[in-house]
PDB file of C-alpha atoms in Angstrom:
ATOM      1  CA  THR A   1      18.555  -0.459 -10.425  1.00  0.00           C
ATOM      2  CA  HIS A   2      15.303  -1.732  -8.899  1.00  0.00           C
ATOM      3  CA  PHE A   3      13.363   1.498  -8.278  1.00  0.00           C
ATOM      4  CA  THR A   4      11.884   3.886 -10.840  1.00  0.00           C
ATOM      5  CA  LEU A   5      10.764   7.497 -10.650  1.00  0.00           C
ATOM      6  CA  GLU A   6       7.281   6.353 -11.686  1.00  0.00           C
ATOM      7  CA  GLU A   7       7.165   3.838  -8.833  1.00  0.00           C
ATOM      8  CA  LEU A   8       8.316   6.405  -6.278  1.00  0.00           C
ATOM      9  CA  THR A   9       5.784   9.041  -7.416  1.00  0.00           C
ATOM     10  CA  HIS A  10       2.734   6.965  -8.366  1.00  0.00           C
ATOM     11  CA  SER A  11      -0.433   7.443  -6.343  1.00  0.00           C
ATOM     12  CA  ASP A  12      -3.784   5.841  -7.115  1.00  0.00           C
ATOM     13  CA  THR A  13      -5.379   8.441  -4.852  1.00  0.00           C
ATOM     14  CA  ALA A  14      -3.791  11.338  -6.748  1.00  0.00           C
ATOM     15  CA  THR A  15      -4.853   9.824 -10.072  1.00  0.00           C
ATOM     16  CA  ARG A  16      -8.413   9.213  -8.886  1.00  0.00           C
ATOM     17  CA  LEU A  17      -8.796  12.734  -7.479  1.00  0.00           C
ATOM     18  CA  GLY A  18      -6.871  14.562 -10.218  1.00  0.00           C
ATOM     19  CA  ILE A  19      -4.172  15.738  -7.800  1.00  0.00           C
ATOM     20  CA  ASP A  20      -0.885  16.714  -9.451  1.00  0.00           C
ATOM     21  CA  ASN A  21       1.873  14.644  -7.865  1.00  0.00           C
ATOM     22  CA  THR A  22       4.678  15.766 -10.178  1.00  0.00           C
ATOM     23  CA  PRO A  23       7.949  16.283  -8.272  1.00  0.00           C
ATOM     24  CA  SER A  24      10.233  19.290  -8.790  1.00  0.00           C
ATOM     25  CA  GLU A  25      13.820  18.814  -9.969  1.00  0.00           C
ATOM     26  CA  GLU A  26      15.003  19.172  -6.350  1.00  0.00           C
ATOM     27  CA  ILE A  27      12.641  16.422  -5.234  1.00  0.00           C
ATOM     28  CA  ILE A  28      13.692  14.211  -8.154  1.00  0.00           C
ATOM     29  CA  ASP A  29      17.258  14.581  -6.889  1.00  0.00           C
ATOM     30  CA  ASN A  30      16.067  13.532  -3.416  1.00  0.00           C
ATOM     31  CA  LEU A  31      14.222  10.557  -4.926  1.00  0.00           C
ATOM     32  CA  LYS A  32      17.442   9.443  -6.648  1.00  0.00           C
ATOM     33  CA  PHE A  33      19.198   9.577  -3.274  1.00  0.00           C
ATOM     34  CA  LEU A  34      16.289   7.634  -1.738  1.00  0.00           C
ATOM     35  CA  ALA A  35      16.419   5.009  -4.489  1.00  0.00           C
ATOM     36  CA  GLY A  36      20.105   4.441  -3.757  1.00  0.00           C
ATOM     37  CA  LYS A  37      19.348   3.898  -0.090  1.00  0.00           C
ATOM     38  CA  LEU A  38      16.463   1.577  -0.968  1.00  0.00           C
ATOM     39  CA  GLU A  39      18.879  -0.536  -3.013  1.00  0.00           C
ATOM     40  CA  ASP A  40      20.848  -1.094   0.213  1.00  0.00           C
ATOM     41  CA  VAL A  41      17.656  -2.154   1.997  1.00  0.00           C
ATOM     42  CA  ARG A  42      16.733  -4.490  -0.864  1.00  0.00           C
ATOM     43  CA  VAL A  43      20.152  -6.139  -0.594  1.00  0.00           C
ATOM     44  CA  LEU A  44      19.706  -6.432   3.174  1.00  0.00           C
ATOM     45  CA  LEU A  45      16.322  -8.114   2.753  1.00  0.00           C
ATOM     46  CA  GLY A  46      17.348 -10.154  -0.271  1.00  0.00           C
ATOM     47  CA  SER A  47      13.826  -9.659  -1.600  1.00  0.00           C
ATOM     48  CA  PRO A  48      11.813  -7.246  -3.743  1.00  0.00           C
ATOM     49  CA  MET A  49      10.072  -4.354  -2.020  1.00  0.00           C
ATOM     50  CA  LEU A  50       6.553  -3.315  -2.974  1.00  0.00           C
ATOM     51  CA  ILE A  51       6.261   0.463  -2.614  1.00  0.00           C
ATOM     52  CA  SER A  52       2.763   1.620  -1.684  1.00  0.00           C
ATOM     53  CA  SER A  53       3.627   5.282  -1.154  1.00  0.00           C
ATOM     54  CA  GLY A  54       6.640   7.396  -2.013  1.00  0.00           C
ATOM     55  CA  TYR A  55       6.702  11.082  -2.909  1.00  0.00           C
ATOM     56  CA  ARG A  56       3.557  13.040  -2.018  1.00  0.00           C
ATOM     57  CA  SER A  57       2.827  16.576  -3.186  1.00  0.00           C
ATOM     58  CA  TYR A  58       1.384  18.819  -0.479  1.00  0.00           C
ATOM     59  CA  PRO A  59      -2.170  18.558  -1.875  1.00  0.00           C
ATOM     60  CA  LEU A  60      -1.944  14.750  -1.884  1.00  0.00           C
ATOM     61  CA  ASN A  61      -0.305  14.641   1.529  1.00  0.00           C
ATOM     62  CA  ASP A  62      -2.965  16.995   2.936  1.00  0.00           C
ATOM     63  CA  HIS A  63      -5.741  14.830   1.480  1.00  0.00           C
ATOM     64  CA  LEU A  64      -4.231  11.776   3.167  1.00  0.00           C
ATOM     65  CA  GLY A  65      -4.213  13.608   6.497  1.00  0.00           C
ATOM     66  CA  SER A  66      -0.463  13.442   6.929  1.00  0.00           C
ATOM     67  CA  LYS A  67       1.709  16.152   8.470  1.00  0.00           C
ATOM     68  CA  ARG A  68       3.249  18.739   6.165  1.00  0.00           C
ATOM     69  CA  THR A  69       6.625  17.871   7.677  1.00  0.00           C
ATOM     70  CA  SER A  70       6.355  14.278   6.412  1.00  0.00           C
ATOM     71  CA  ALA A  71       9.512  13.052   4.680  1.00  0.00           C
ATOM     72  CA  HIS A  72       7.213  11.882   1.864  1.00  0.00           C
ATOM     73  CA  THR A  73       6.732  15.526   0.805  1.00  0.00           C
ATOM     74  CA  SER A  74      10.450  16.032   0.223  1.00  0.00           C
ATOM     75  CA  GLY A  75      11.036  12.715  -1.532  1.00  0.00           C
ATOM     76  CA  PHE A  76      12.927  11.065   1.315  1.00  0.00           C
ATOM     77  CA  ALA A  77      10.427   8.379   2.445  1.00  0.00           C
ATOM     78  CA  VAL A  78       8.523   5.320   1.296  1.00  0.00           C
ATOM     79  CA  ASP A  79       5.927   2.989   2.712  1.00  0.00           C
ATOM     80  CA  PHE A  80       6.458  -0.604   1.635  1.00  0.00           C
ATOM     81  CA  ILE A  81       6.123  -4.316   2.275  1.00  0.00           C
ATOM     82  CA  SER A  82       8.235  -7.259   1.185  1.00  0.00           C
ATOM     83  CA  PRO A  83       6.046 -10.367   1.365  1.00  0.00           C
ATOM     84  CA  SER A  84       8.777 -12.677   0.111  1.00  0.00           C
ATOM     85  CA  TYR A  85      11.008 -11.525   2.993  1.00  0.00           C
ATOM     86  CA  GLY A  86       8.403 -11.655   5.751  1.00  0.00           C
ATOM     87  CA  THR A  87       6.028  -9.559   7.787  1.00  0.00           C
ATOM     88  CA  PRO A  88       6.418  -5.810   8.249  1.00  0.00           C
ATOM     89  CA  GLU A  89       7.593  -6.550  11.800  1.00  0.00           C
ATOM     90  CA  ASP A  90      10.260  -8.928  10.428  1.00  0.00           C
ATOM     91  CA  ILE A  91      11.394  -6.166   8.063  1.00  0.00           C
ATOM     92  CA  VAL A  92      11.633  -3.527  10.799  1.00  0.00           C
ATOM     93  CA  GLU A  93      13.558  -5.926  13.025  1.00  0.00           C
ATOM     94  CA  LYS A  94      16.041  -6.609  10.211  1.00  0.00           C
ATOM     95  CA  ILE A  95      16.517  -2.908   9.397  1.00  0.00           C
ATOM     96  CA  VAL A  96      16.912  -1.906  13.062  1.00  0.00           C
ATOM     97  CA  GLY A  97      19.530  -4.632  13.563  1.00  0.00           C
ATOM     98  CA  SER A  98      21.492  -3.601  10.474  1.00  0.00           C
ATOM     99  CA  ASP A  99      24.060  -0.919   9.721  1.00  0.00           C
ATOM    100  CA  ILE A 100      21.637   0.874   7.352  1.00  0.00           C
ATOM    101  CA  LEU A 101      21.771   4.581   8.246  1.00  0.00           C
ATOM    102  CA  TYR A 102      18.038   5.323   8.136  1.00  0.00           C
ATOM    103  CA  ASP A 103      16.518   8.418   9.679  1.00  0.00           C
ATOM    104  CA  GLN A 104      13.263   6.784  10.697  1.00  0.00           C
ATOM    105  CA  VAL A 105      11.689   3.354  10.408  1.00  0.00           C
ATOM    106  CA  ILE A 106       8.111   2.875  11.570  1.00  0.00           C
ATOM    107  CA  LEU A 107       6.039  -0.274  11.845  1.00  0.00           C
ATOM    108  CA  GLU A 108       2.640   1.154  10.935  1.00  0.00           C
ATOM    109  CA  PHE A 109      -0.404  -0.716  12.210  1.00  0.00           C
ATOM    110  CA  GLY A 110       1.460  -3.996  11.676  1.00  0.00           C
ATOM    111  CA  ARG A 111       0.637  -3.702   7.970  1.00  0.00           C
ATOM    112  CA  TRP A 112       3.490  -1.794   6.335  1.00  0.00           C
ATOM    113  CA  VAL A 113       6.885  -0.199   6.950  1.00  0.00           C
ATOM    114  CA  HIS A 114       7.557   3.529   6.693  1.00  0.00           C
ATOM    115  CA  LEU A 115      11.230   4.172   5.949  1.00  0.00           C
ATOM    116  CA  ALA A 116      12.833   7.604   5.690  1.00  0.00           C
ATOM    117  CA  PHE A 117      16.355   8.807   4.993  1.00  0.00           C
ATOM    118  CA  VAL A 118      18.188  12.115   5.281  1.00  0.00           C
ATOM    119  CA  ARG A 119      21.407  13.220   3.649  1.00  0.00           C
ATOM    120  CA  ARG A 120      23.125  14.066   6.945  1.00  0.00           C
ATOM    121  CA  HIS A 121      22.818  13.080  10.600  1.00  0.00           C
ATOM    122  CA  PRO A 122      20.305  10.213  10.484  1.00  0.00           C
ATOM    123  CA  ARG A 123      18.532   9.671  13.803  1.00  0.00           C
ATOM    124  CA  LYS A 124      18.043   5.889  13.462  1.00  0.00           C
ATOM    125  CA  GLN A 125      14.669   6.388  15.133  1.00  0.00           C
ATOM    126  CA  ALA A 126      12.528   3.221  15.261  1.00  0.00           C
ATOM    127  CA  LEU A 127       8.854   3.534  16.145  1.00  0.00           C
ATOM    128  CA  ILE A 128       5.588   1.635  16.202  1.00  0.00           C
ATOM    129  CA  ILE A 129       2.324   3.365  15.325  1.00  0.00           C
ATOM    130  CA  ASP A 130      -0.909   1.528  16.048  1.00  0.00           C
ATOM    131  CA  LYS A 131      -4.240   1.904  17.850  1.00  0.00           C
ATOM    132  CA  LYS A 132      -2.329   2.421  21.107  1.00  0.00           C
ATOM    133  CA  GLY A 133      -0.513   5.457  19.682  1.00  0.00           C
ATOM    134  CA  VAL A 134       3.174   6.027  18.971  1.00  0.00           C
ATOM    135  CA  ARG A 135       5.939   4.324  20.925  1.00  0.00           C
ATOM    136  CA  ASN A 136       9.584   3.380  20.527  1.00  0.00           C
ATOM    137  CA  TYR A 137      10.119   0.103  18.703  1.00  0.00           C
ATOM    138  CA  LEU A 138      12.739  -1.101  21.157  1.00  0.00           C
ATOM    139  CA  ASP A 139      10.633  -0.524  24.286  1.00  0.00           C
TER     140      ASP A 139
END
């Protein structure tokens, strides 16, 4: 209801550099699954979510310096904020304390939330990435 294919595939970087970020039919199916899960998160937060990054083609993902195994490349992850809910840390805390079956939630540099889903066997892995490196959120 609240998430569009355009929103989940748009990239200013791809547009600026002429990188094709068109998803395949398989990835579109994954993005539909992701959008359904994001609806659950939106209900949990009770606030709109501003997606800064969703699907990334390999050329775009490579340009951004991300790993090829990133869930963004398969259409299963977004980076977002929700200013009307609170800080990215507030968001991560709410998601971690919920019954949302996420695969991975990451507080990235205190500035945004990375959230990934899988169809089966979610890990519910919560991390922090910052200048100190990568560590478990709950430590």
